[in-house]
């Protein structure tokens, strides 16, 4: 199999011989293995084993694998700290590093291995930019912790903080939840951001069937890494490239699956960014249009009962996809990395879920009849915002604004009892530019849930939410406060209406008064003037465009 990316002249070959190339190897495809291994987080601690298995299989299959590292930032560990500013930034660093290494070394294919939240979209963006044969290997989900007869995830620990502050549990109980929430390797166990984006990869045909719901510590995960390597070698031979798979129809399939499994709000941000990289037109309106005809089929945490390993046992993403396909809600003719179409891949999957389980609901009895990720607009979000309305009995509220300039200020107010039922909490200057980095607000939202205020208090922000968030929450408010969006003009006591069924996010203040406030508003000084955060704040787009950093400047 001839190398397609570049001519290997004698000086190039001299250095390649030093890393193990022999005479016969120069005619084999060079395959980059982007390895996100680190001991920073349980999400990524098992990735080296998968990289080694994939490397061995690539050798056996006729390729020349070249392993290189890429970074991760643990969202769960950095949550509620200044470190979370770097989380979304890491998506860009991951994409940039994979693009740089693969193009710099003229690689013929890419096998990317990742675990924590930004690994998946970072790799997807890089694949779109590179447009070489590519496959993703997910590190796998963590198994649930167990305590007092219930399954635990990392979000259980955040919610326990709110319960403890409200007097619902003791200090000893809080410590016990902390100790048992994360029992081993793997990404956070509910349908949070990592598992959501892994499911999106699978839906788009960029990873193997069932691979997105496997447990990190199970043997099948290593077998899936080997199988992925074999499939990639065949894709390189066929010159089946990433953008051949990343079509408009494939993105629609991914959005449908994200809705059906009750996935994270972050999927909206990341799929917009990946579509931008692939030059595929995709907007917030597309998410809303698909939401209206896509039911939520899976009863998964954070708002549901089950974790991702339960979904795997119930049939995983292929079962969900087959149900959508039968209803005409998926594009079955989309190709996948294996060379088969989506419909061909799903041909042996039952049309109905196993009646002995209740993780995946049948089509006639969904958890919700329409999708849970709603796009809201109004004078508070002229470019749009995203609400996750699963687990909320009545997603409508009008109440007085309580205003906070950071996540930390808001969390302190919640834990001190300053937030009451009926309030609408505003956390601003946490957007892509203003944060910078668009931090996730898991600590405040979990504290509200723990305090019993999850469906009694509204919360809006120009920041993001963790995939573990649920409740009456609206994020990605754009334009953000730092660029003069209306969210910057809200004053304490103003009434705000959140009406998810009507798609409305409204500040109930006369237009003349808003105009007066806007004349008096001044942008805050940039919080960072040098370094990666300053660079990011200078480059990053609005969240309504995916918070991308590579806009066409021509």
Coordinates of C-alpha atoms in Angstrom, one line a residue:
X1 CA 0.0 0.0 0.0
X2 CA 1.6 3.2 -1.1
X3 CA 2.0 6.3 1.0
X4 CA -0.3 9.0 -0.1
X5 CA 0.6 12.1 1.9
X6 CA 4.2 12.8 0.8
X7 CA 7.3 11.5 -0.8
X8 CA 9.8 10.0 1.6
X9 CA 13.2 11.2 0.4
X10 CA 16.5 9.9 1.7
X11 CA 16.9 12.5 4.5
X12 CA 13.3 11.8 5.7
X13 CA 14.0 8.1 5.7
X14 CA 17.2 8.4 7.6
X15 CA 15.3 9.8 10.6
X16 CA 12.5 7.3 10.2
X17 CA 14.9 4.4 10.4
X18 CA 16.0 5.7 13.8
X19 CA 12.4 5.1 15.1
X20 CA 12.1 1.6 13.7
X21 CA 11.4 1.8 9.9
X22 CA 12.9 -0.9 7.7
X23 CA 13.3 -1.0 4.0
X24 CA 9.9 -2.4 3.4
X25 CA 8.1 0.0 5.7
X26 CA 8.5 3.1 3.5
X27 CA 5.7 1.9 1.2
X28 CA 3.2 1.4 4.1
X29 CA 0.8 4.1 5.2
X30 CA 1.9 6.1 8.2
X31 CA -0.9 6.2 10.8
X32 CA -0.9 8.8 13.5
X33 CA -2.1 7.6 16.9
X34 CA -3.2 10.7 18.9
X35 CA -3.0 9.4 22.4
X36 CA -4.7 11.5 25.1
X37 CA -3.3 9.4 27.9
X38 CA -2.6 11.1 31.2
X39 CA -2.9 10.4 34.9
X40 CA -4.6 13.8 35.3
X41 CA -8.1 12.2 35.3
X42 CA -9.7 8.8 35.5
X43 CA -11.2 9.5 32.1
X44 CA -7.8 9.2 30.4
X45 CA -5.7 6.9 32.7
X46 CA -6.5 3.8 30.7
X47 CA -5.8 5.2 27.3
X48 CA -2.1 4.0 27.0
X49 CA -3.2 0.4 27.0
X50 CA -5.6 1.1 24.1
X51 CA -2.9 3.0 22.2
X52 CA -0.6 0.0 22.6
X53 CA -3.3 -2.4 21.4
X54 CA -4.1 -0.2 18.4
X55 CA -0.4 0.2 17.6
X56 CA 0.2 -3.5 17.6
X57 CA -2.8 -4.1 15.3
X58 CA -1.8 -1.4 12.9
X59 CA 1.6 -3.1 12.5
X60 CA 0.0 -6.5 12.0
X61 CA -2.4 -4.9 9.4
X62 CA 0.2 -3.4 7.2
X63 CA 0.5 0.1 8.6
X64 CA 3.3 2.1 10.3
X65 CA 1.8 3.6 13.5
X66 CA 3.4 6.7 14.9
X67 CA 2.2 7.5 18.5
X68 CA 2.1 11.1 19.7
X69 CA 0.6 12.7 22.7
X70 CA -2.1 15.3 23.1
X71 CA -3.5 17.0 26.2
X72 CA -6.5 16.9 28.5
X73 CA -8.0 19.0 31.2
X74 CA -10.2 17.2 33.7
X75 CA -13.5 19.0 33.8
X76 CA -14.6 17.3 37.0
X77 CA -11.4 18.1 38.9
X78 CA -11.2 21.7 37.6
X79 CA -15.0 22.4 38.1
X80 CA -15.7 25.4 40.3
X81 CA -12.1 26.6 40.1
X82 CA -10.2 29.0 37.8
X83 CA -8.8 25.9 36.1
X84 CA -12.2 25.4 34.4
X85 CA -11.4 28.4 32.3
X86 CA -9.0 26.1 30.4
X87 CA -11.5 23.4 29.7
X88 CA -13.0 24.7 26.5
X89 CA -9.7 26.1 25.5
X90 CA -8.3 22.6 25.7
X91 CA -10.7 21.6 22.9
X92 CA -8.8 24.0 20.6
X93 CA -5.4 22.9 21.8
X94 CA -6.3 19.3 21.2
X95 CA -7.6 20.0 17.7
X96 CA -4.6 22.3 16.9
X97 CA -2.0 19.7 18.2
X98 CA -3.5 16.8 16.2
X99 CA -3.7 18.9 13.1
X100 CA -0.2 20.1 13.6
X101 CA 1.4 16.7 14.1
X102 CA -0.5 14.9 11.4
X103 CA 0.2 17.6 8.8
X104 CA 3.7 18.2 10.0
X105 CA 4.6 14.5 9.6
X106 CA 2.5 13.9 6.4
X107 CA 0.5 11.2 8.0
X108 CA -1.9 9.0 5.9
X109 CA -4.5 8.3 8.5
X110 CA -5.4 9.1 12.1
X111 CA -6.6 7.0 15.0
X112 CA -7.5 9.3 17.9
X113 CA -7.9 8.0 21.4
X114 CA -9.6 10.2 24.1
X115 CA -11.6 10.1 27.3
X116 CA -12.5 13.4 29.0
X117 CA -15.0 15.8 27.6
X118 CA -13.0 17.9 25.2
X119 CA -11.1 15.0 23.8
X120 CA -13.9 14.0 21.5
X121 CA -14.8 17.4 19.9
X122 CA -11.1 18.3 19.7
X123 CA -10.4 15.1 17.8
X124 CA -13.6 15.6 15.6
X125 CA -12.5 19.2 14.7
X126 CA -9.0 17.9 13.8
X127 CA -10.4 15.1 11.7
X128 CA -12.5 17.7 9.7
X129 CA -9.5 20.0 9.2
X130 CA -7.1 17.2 8.1
X131 CA -9.6 15.3 5.9
X132 CA -7.6 12.1 6.0
X133 CA -9.0 8.6 6.8
X134 CA -9.7 8.8 10.5
X135 CA -11.3 6.9 13.3
X136 CA -12.0 7.6 17.0
X137 CA -11.5 5.2 19.9
X138 CA -13.3 6.2 23.1
X139 CA -11.6 5.4 26.3
X140 CA -14.9 4.2 27.8
X141 CA -17.2 5.1 30.6
X142 CA -16.6 4.7 34.3
X143 CA -18.6 2.1 36.2
X144 CA -21.0 3.6 38.8
X145 CA -20.1 3.9 42.4
X146 CA -22.5 2.4 44.9
X147 CA -23.7 3.7 48.3
X148 CA -26.8 3.1 50.3
X149 CA -28.5 1.1 47.6
X150 CA -28.1 3.7 44.8
X151 CA -25.7 4.3 41.9
X152 CA -23.4 7.2 42.2
X153 CA -21.6 9.4 39.6
X154 CA -19.3 12.4 40.1
X155 CA -22.4 14.6 39.9
X156 CA -23.7 12.9 43.1
X157 CA -20.7 14.5 44.9
X158 CA -21.6 18.0 43.7
X159 CA -25.3 17.5 44.6
X160 CA -24.3 16.2 48.0
X161 CA -22.6 19.5 48.7
X162 CA -25.9 21.3 48.2
X163 CA -27.7 18.7 50.3
X164 CA -25.2 19.2 53.1
X165 CA -25.5 23.0 53.0
X166 CA -29.3 22.7 53.2
X167 CA -29.0 20.4 56.2
X168 CA -30.2 17.3 54.3
X169 CA -27.2 15.1 55.0
X170 CA -24.4 14.9 57.5
X171 CA -20.7 15.6 57.0
X172 CA -20.0 11.9 57.3
X173 CA -22.6 11.1 54.6
X174 CA -21.0 13.8 52.3
X175 CA -17.6 12.2 52.8
X176 CA -19.0 8.8 52.0
X177 CA -20.5 10.0 48.7
X178 CA -17.2 11.6 47.8
X179 CA -15.2 8.4 48.5
X180 CA -17.6 6.1 46.5
X181 CA -18.7 8.3 43.6
X182 CA -15.8 7.4 41.2
X183 CA -14.6 3.8 41.7
X184 CA -12.1 3.5 38.9
X185 CA -11.0 4.4 35.3
X186 CA -13.3 5.9 32.7
X187 CA -15.2 9.0 31.9
X188 CA -18.1 10.3 34.0
X189 CA -20.8 7.6 34.0
X190 CA -24.1 9.4 33.2
X191 CA -25.1 10.8 29.8
X192 CA -22.8 13.7 30.5
X193 CA -20.6 15.4 27.9
X194 CA -18.0 12.7 27.4
X195 CA -20.5 10.0 26.8
X196 CA -22.7 12.3 24.8
X197 CA -19.9 13.2 22.4
X198 CA -18.8 9.6 22.1
X199 CA -22.4 8.7 21.1
X200 CA -22.3 11.5 18.5
X201 CA -19.0 10.1 17.1
X202 CA -20.7 6.7 16.8
X203 CA -23.9 8.2 15.2
X204 CA -21.7 9.9 12.5
X205 CA -19.9 6.6 11.7
X206 CA -16.6 7.9 12.9
X207 CA -16.2 5.2 15.5
X208 CA -17.3 1.6 15.7
X209 CA -20.8 0.4 16.7
X210 CA -21.3 0.0 20.4
X211 CA -17.9 1.5 21.2
X212 CA -19.3 4.7 22.8
X213 CA -21.0 2.9 25.7
X214 CA -18.4 0.3 26.7
X215 CA -16.9 0.5 30.2
X216 CA -13.3 1.6 30.3
X217 CA -12.2 -1.4 32.4
X218 CA -13.9 -4.1 30.4
X219 CA -11.9 -6.4 28.0
X220 CA -14.2 -5.5 25.0
X221 CA -12.8 -1.9 25.1
X222 CA -9.3 -3.1 24.2
X223 CA -10.8 -5.4 21.5
X224 CA -12.6 -2.4 20.1
X225 CA -9.4 -0.5 19.8
X226 CA -7.8 -3.3 17.8
X227 CA -10.9 -3.6 15.6
X228 CA -10.8 0.2 15.0
X229 CA -7.2 -0.1 13.8
X230 CA -8.1 -2.8 11.3
X231 CA -11.0 -0.8 10.0
X232 CA -8.8 2.3 9.6
X233 CA -6.3 0.4 7.5
X234 CA -9.1 -0.6 5.1
X235 CA -10.4 3.0 5.1
X236 CA -6.9 4.3 4.1
X237 CA -6.8 1.7 1.3
X238 CA -10.2 2.9 0.1
X239 CA -9.3 6.6 0.7
X240 CA -12.5 7.0 2.8
X241 CA -11.8 10.4 4.3
X242 CA -13.2 12.1 7.3
X243 CA -15.3 14.7 5.4
X244 CA -16.8 11.9 3.4
X245 CA -18.5 10.9 6.6
X246 CA -19.0 14.4 8.1
X247 CA -21.9 15.4 5.8
X248 CA -24.8 17.6 6.7
X249 CA -26.9 14.4 7.0
X250 CA -24.4 12.8 9.4
X251 CA -24.6 15.9 11.7
X252 CA -28.4 15.6 11.6
X253 CA -28.0 11.9 12.7
X254 CA -25.8 13.0 15.5
X255 CA -28.2 15.6 16.7
X256 CA -31.1 13.1 16.6
X257 CA -29.1 10.6 18.7
X258 CA -28.0 13.3 21.2
X259 CA -31.7 14.3 21.7
X260 CA -32.8 10.6 22.0
X261 CA -30.3 9.8 24.7
X262 CA -30.9 13.0 26.7
X263 CA -27.4 14.3 26.0
X264 CA -25.4 17.3 27.2
X265 CA -26.0 20.9 26.2
X266 CA -22.3 21.0 25.3
X267 CA -23.1 18.8 22.3
X268 CA -24.7 21.9 20.7
X269 CA -21.5 23.9 21.1
X270 CA -19.2 21.1 19.9
X271 CA -21.2 20.0 16.9
X272 CA -21.5 23.6 15.7
X273 CA -17.7 23.8 16.0
X274 CA -17.1 20.5 14.2
X275 CA -19.5 21.4 11.4
X276 CA -17.6 24.7 11.0
X277 CA -14.4 22.8 10.7
X278 CA -16.0 20.5 8.1
X279 CA -17.5 23.5 6.2
X280 CA -21.0 22.1 6.8
X281 CA -23.7 24.7 7.3
X282 CA -25.2 24.1 10.8
X283 CA -27.0 26.6 13.1
X284 CA -28.9 26.7 16.3
X285 CA -32.2 26.7 14.3
X286 CA -31.2 23.2 13.0
X287 CA -31.1 21.9 16.5
X288 CA -34.5 23.3 17.3
X289 CA -36.1 21.9 14.2
X290 CA -34.7 18.4 14.8
X291 CA -35.7 18.6 18.5
X292 CA -39.4 19.1 17.6
X293 CA -39.6 15.7 16.0
X294 CA -37.1 13.6 18.1
X295 CA -38.3 12.0 21.3
X296 CA -36.1 11.4 24.3
X297 CA -36.0 7.6 24.6
X298 CA -33.4 6.9 27.3
X299 CA -33.8 7.3 31.0
X300 CA -30.3 8.3 31.9
X301 CA -28.6 10.4 34.5
X302 CA -28.3 13.3 35.3
X303 CA -32.1 13.7 35.4
X304 CA -32.9 10.0 34.9
X305 CA -32.3 6.8 36.7
X306 CA -29.6 4.9 34.8
X307 CA -25.9 5.2 33.8
X308 CA -24.2 4.5 30.5
X309 CA -23.2 0.9 31.3
X310 CA -26.9 0.2 31.7
X311 CA -27.5 1.7 28.3
X312 CA -24.8 -0.5 26.9
X313 CA -26.4 -3.7 28.3
X314 CA -29.8 -2.5 26.9
X315 CA -28.4 -2.4 23.3
X316 CA -26.4 0.8 23.3
X317 CA -26.4 3.5 20.6
X318 CA -27.2 0.9 17.8
X319 CA -30.5 0.1 19.5
X320 CA -31.4 3.8 19.7
X321 CA -30.3 4.4 16.1
X322 CA -32.3 1.5 14.8
X323 CA -35.5 2.8 16.5
X324 CA -34.9 6.2 15.0
X325 CA -34.2 4.7 11.6
X326 CA -37.4 2.7 11.5
X327 CA -39.3 5.9 12.2
X328 CA -37.6 7.7 9.3
X329 CA -35.7 9.9 11.7
X330 CA -32.2 9.0 10.5
X331 CA -30.4 9.2 7.2
X332 CA -29.7 5.5 6.7
X333 CA -27.7 6.0 3.5
X334 CA -24.9 7.9 5.3
X335 CA -21.5 6.0 5.0
X336 CA -19.5 4.9 8.0
X337 CA -15.8 4.4 8.5
X338 CA -16.3 0.6 8.0
X339 CA -17.5 1.3 4.4
X340 CA -21.0 0.2 5.2
X341 CA -24.0 2.6 5.4
X342 CA -25.8 3.4 8.6
X343 CA -28.7 1.2 7.5
X344 CA -26.4 -1.7 6.6
X345 CA -24.6 -1.4 10.0
X346 CA -28.0 -1.6 11.8
X347 CA -29.6 -4.3 9.8
X348 CA -29.3 -7.0 12.5
X349 CA -30.4 -4.7 15.4
X350 CA -33.9 -5.3 16.6
X351 CA -36.5 -2.7 15.7
X352 CA -37.8 -2.6 19.2
X353 CA -35.9 -2.5 22.5
X354 CA -35.8 -5.6 24.8
X355 CA -39.0 -5.4 26.9
X356 CA -37.2 -6.8 29.9
X357 CA -35.3 -3.5 30.3
X358 CA -36.5 0.1 30.8
X359 CA -33.4 2.1 30.1
X360 CA -34.5 2.5 26.5
X361 CA -38.2 3.3 26.1
X362 CA -40.2 2.1 23.1
X363 CA -41.2 4.7 20.6
X364 CA -44.8 4.8 21.7
X365 CA -43.8 5.5 25.3
X366 CA -40.9 7.9 25.3
X367 CA -39.5 9.7 28.3
X368 CA -40.4 13.0 26.5
X369 CA -42.2 13.3 23.2
X370 CA -39.8 16.0 21.9
X371 CA -36.1 16.7 22.5
X372 CA -34.8 18.1 25.7
X373 CA -32.3 20.7 24.3
X374 CA -34.3 23.8 23.5
X375 CA -33.0 26.9 21.8
X376 CA -34.4 30.1 23.4
X377 CA -34.3 33.6 22.0
X378 CA -35.6 37.0 23.0
X379 CA -34.1 40.3 24.0
X380 CA -31.8 38.5 26.5
X381 CA -30.5 36.1 23.8
X382 CA -30.8 37.7 20.4
X383 CA -28.2 35.2 18.9
X384 CA -29.8 32.3 20.9
X385 CA -29.3 30.3 24.1
X386 CA -29.6 26.6 25.0
X387 CA -31.9 25.2 27.8
X388 CA -31.8 21.6 29.0
X389 CA -35.4 20.9 30.1
X390 CA -35.3 17.3 31.0
X391 CA -36.2 16.7 34.6
X392 CA -38.2 19.9 34.9
X393 CA -41.9 19.5 35.5
X394 CA -42.9 23.0 34.2
X395 CA -40.2 24.7 32.2
X396 CA -41.7 28.2 32.6
X397 CA -40.8 30.8 35.2
X398 CA -40.9 34.6 35.6
X399 CA -39.1 36.0 38.5
X400 CA -36.8 38.7 39.9
X401 CA -33.2 38.7 38.9
X402 CA -30.4 37.9 41.3
X403 CA -27.2 38.9 39.6
X404 CA -23.7 37.5 40.1
X405 CA -20.5 38.3 38.2
X406 CA -18.9 34.9 38.6
X407 CA -19.7 31.3 39.4
X408 CA -18.0 31.6 42.8
X409 CA -20.3 34.5 43.9
X410 CA -23.4 32.6 42.9
X411 CA -22.4 29.4 44.7
X412 CA -21.7 31.3 47.9
X413 CA -25.2 32.9 47.7
X414 CA -26.8 29.5 47.1
X415 CA -25.0 27.8 50.0
X416 CA -25.8 30.7 52.3
X417 CA -29.5 30.5 51.6
X418 CA -29.7 33.8 49.7
X419 CA -31.5 32.2 46.7
X420 CA -35.3 31.6 47.1
X421 CA -37.9 29.7 45.1
X422 CA -39.1 32.0 42.3
X423 CA -35.8 33.7 41.7
X424 CA -34.0 33.9 38.4
X425 CA -30.2 33.7 39.0
X426 CA -28.0 35.5 36.4
X427 CA -24.3 34.5 36.2
X428 CA -22.6 36.7 33.6
X429 CA -19.1 37.6 32.3
X430 CA -18.5 33.9 32.1
X431 CA -18.8 33.6 28.3
X432 CA -16.1 32.6 25.8
X433 CA -14.5 36.0 25.8
X434 CA -15.6 37.3 29.2
X435 CA -14.5 34.3 31.3
X436 CA -12.5 33.7 29.3
X437 CA -13.2 30.1 28.6
X438 CA -16.9 29.7 29.2
X439 CA -16.7 27.8 32.4
X440 CA -19.3 25.1 33.3
X441 CA -21.7 26.0 36.1
X442 CA -22.0 22.5 37.7
X443 CA -21.3 23.6 41.2
X444 CA -24.2 26.2 41.4
X445 CA -26.7 24.0 39.5
X446 CA -25.9 20.9 41.6
X447 CA -26.2 23.0 44.8
X448 CA -29.6 24.2 43.7
X449 CA -30.6 20.5 43.0
X450 CA -29.2 19.5 46.4
X451 CA -31.1 22.3 48.1
X452 CA -34.4 21.2 46.5
X453 CA -34.6 24.2 44.3
X454 CA -33.9 22.6 40.9
X455 CA -37.3 23.3 39.4
X456 CA -38.2 26.3 41.5
X457 CA -35.3 28.6 40.5
X458 CA -34.3 29.7 37.1
X459 CA -30.6 30.2 36.2
X460 CA -29.2 31.9 33.1
X461 CA -25.6 32.4 32.1
X462 CA -23.4 33.3 29.2
X463 CA -21.2 30.4 30.4
X464 CA -21.8 26.7 29.9
X465 CA -23.2 23.8 31.9
X466 CA -21.7 20.5 32.7
X467 CA -23.3 17.5 31.0
X468 CA -24.3 16.6 34.6
X469 CA -26.5 19.6 34.9
X470 CA -30.3 19.6 34.8
X471 CA -33.0 21.9 36.1
X472 CA -34.5 25.2 34.9
X473 CA -31.2 26.3 33.5
X474 CA -30.3 28.3 30.3
X475 CA -26.7 28.6 29.1
X476 CA -24.7 29.8 26.1
X477 CA -26.6 33.2 26.2
X478 CA -25.4 35.2 23.3
X479 CA -24.3 37.8 22.7
X480 CA -22.4 37.4 26.0
X481 CA -22.0 40.1 28.6
X482 CA -18.4 40.9 27.8
X483 CA -19.3 42.2 24.3
X484 CA -22.3 44.2 25.5
X485 CA -25.0 41.5 25.2
X486 CA -28.3 42.4 27.0
X487 CA -27.3 40.0 29.8
X488 CA -24.8 42.7 30.8
X489 CA -27.6 45.2 31.3
X490 CA -29.8 43.3 33.7
X491 CA -30.2 44.9 37.1
X492 CA -31.2 43.3 40.4
X493 CA -35.0 43.0 40.7
X494 CA -35.7 43.1 37.0
X495 CA -38.1 40.3 36.1
X496 CA -36.9 37.7 33.6
X497 CA -39.1 35.2 31.8
X498 CA -37.8 31.7 30.8
X499 CA -40.4 29.9 28.7
X500 CA -38.9 26.8 27.1
X501 CA -42.1 25.7 25.3
X502 CA -42.3 29.1 23.6
X503 CA -38.5 29.3 23.1
X504 CA -38.4 32.6 24.9
X505 CA -35.7 34.2 27.1
X506 CA -36.9 37.7 27.9
X507 CA -35.9 40.6 30.1
X508 CA -39.1 42.4 31.0
X509 CA -37.7 46.0 30.8
X510 CA -38.9 48.7 28.4
X511 CA -36.7 49.2 25.3
X512 CA -36.1 52.8 26.1
X513 CA -34.7 51.8 29.5
X514 CA -32.5 49.2 27.9
X515 CA -31.2 51.8 25.5
X516 CA -30.3 54.1 28.4
X517 CA -28.4 51.3 30.2
X518 CA -26.6 50.4 27.0
X519 CA -25.3 54.0 26.6
X520 CA -23.9 53.8 30.1
X521 CA -22.4 50.4 29.8
X522 CA -18.6 50.0 29.6
X523 CA -16.8 46.8 28.8
X524 CA -14.7 45.4 31.6
X525 CA -11.0 45.3 31.4
X526 CA -9.7 41.9 30.0
X527 CA -9.0 39.6 32.9
X528 CA -5.9 38.2 31.1
X529 CA -3.5 40.2 28.9
X530 CA -1.0 37.4 28.0
X531 CA -0.9 33.7 27.7
X532 CA -3.3 31.2 26.3
X533 CA -6.4 32.6 27.9
X534 CA -5.6 36.1 26.5
X535 CA -5.0 34.5 23.1
X536 CA -8.2 32.6 23.3
X537 CA -10.3 35.6 24.3
X538 CA -8.9 37.5 21.4
X539 CA -9.7 34.8 18.8
X540 CA -12.9 33.1 20.0
X541 CA -16.3 33.5 18.4
X542 CA -19.7 33.7 19.9
X543 CA -21.1 30.5 21.5
X544 CA -23.9 30.7 18.9
X545 CA -21.2 29.8 16.3
X546 CA -19.6 27.1 18.4
X547 CA -17.0 29.2 20.2
X548 CA -14.5 28.5 17.4
X549 CA -11.1 30.1 17.1
X550 CA -10.4 29.6 13.4
X551 CA -12.9 31.9 11.7
X552 CA -12.1 32.8 8.1
X553 CA -10.4 36.2 8.3
X554 CA -10.3 36.8 4.6

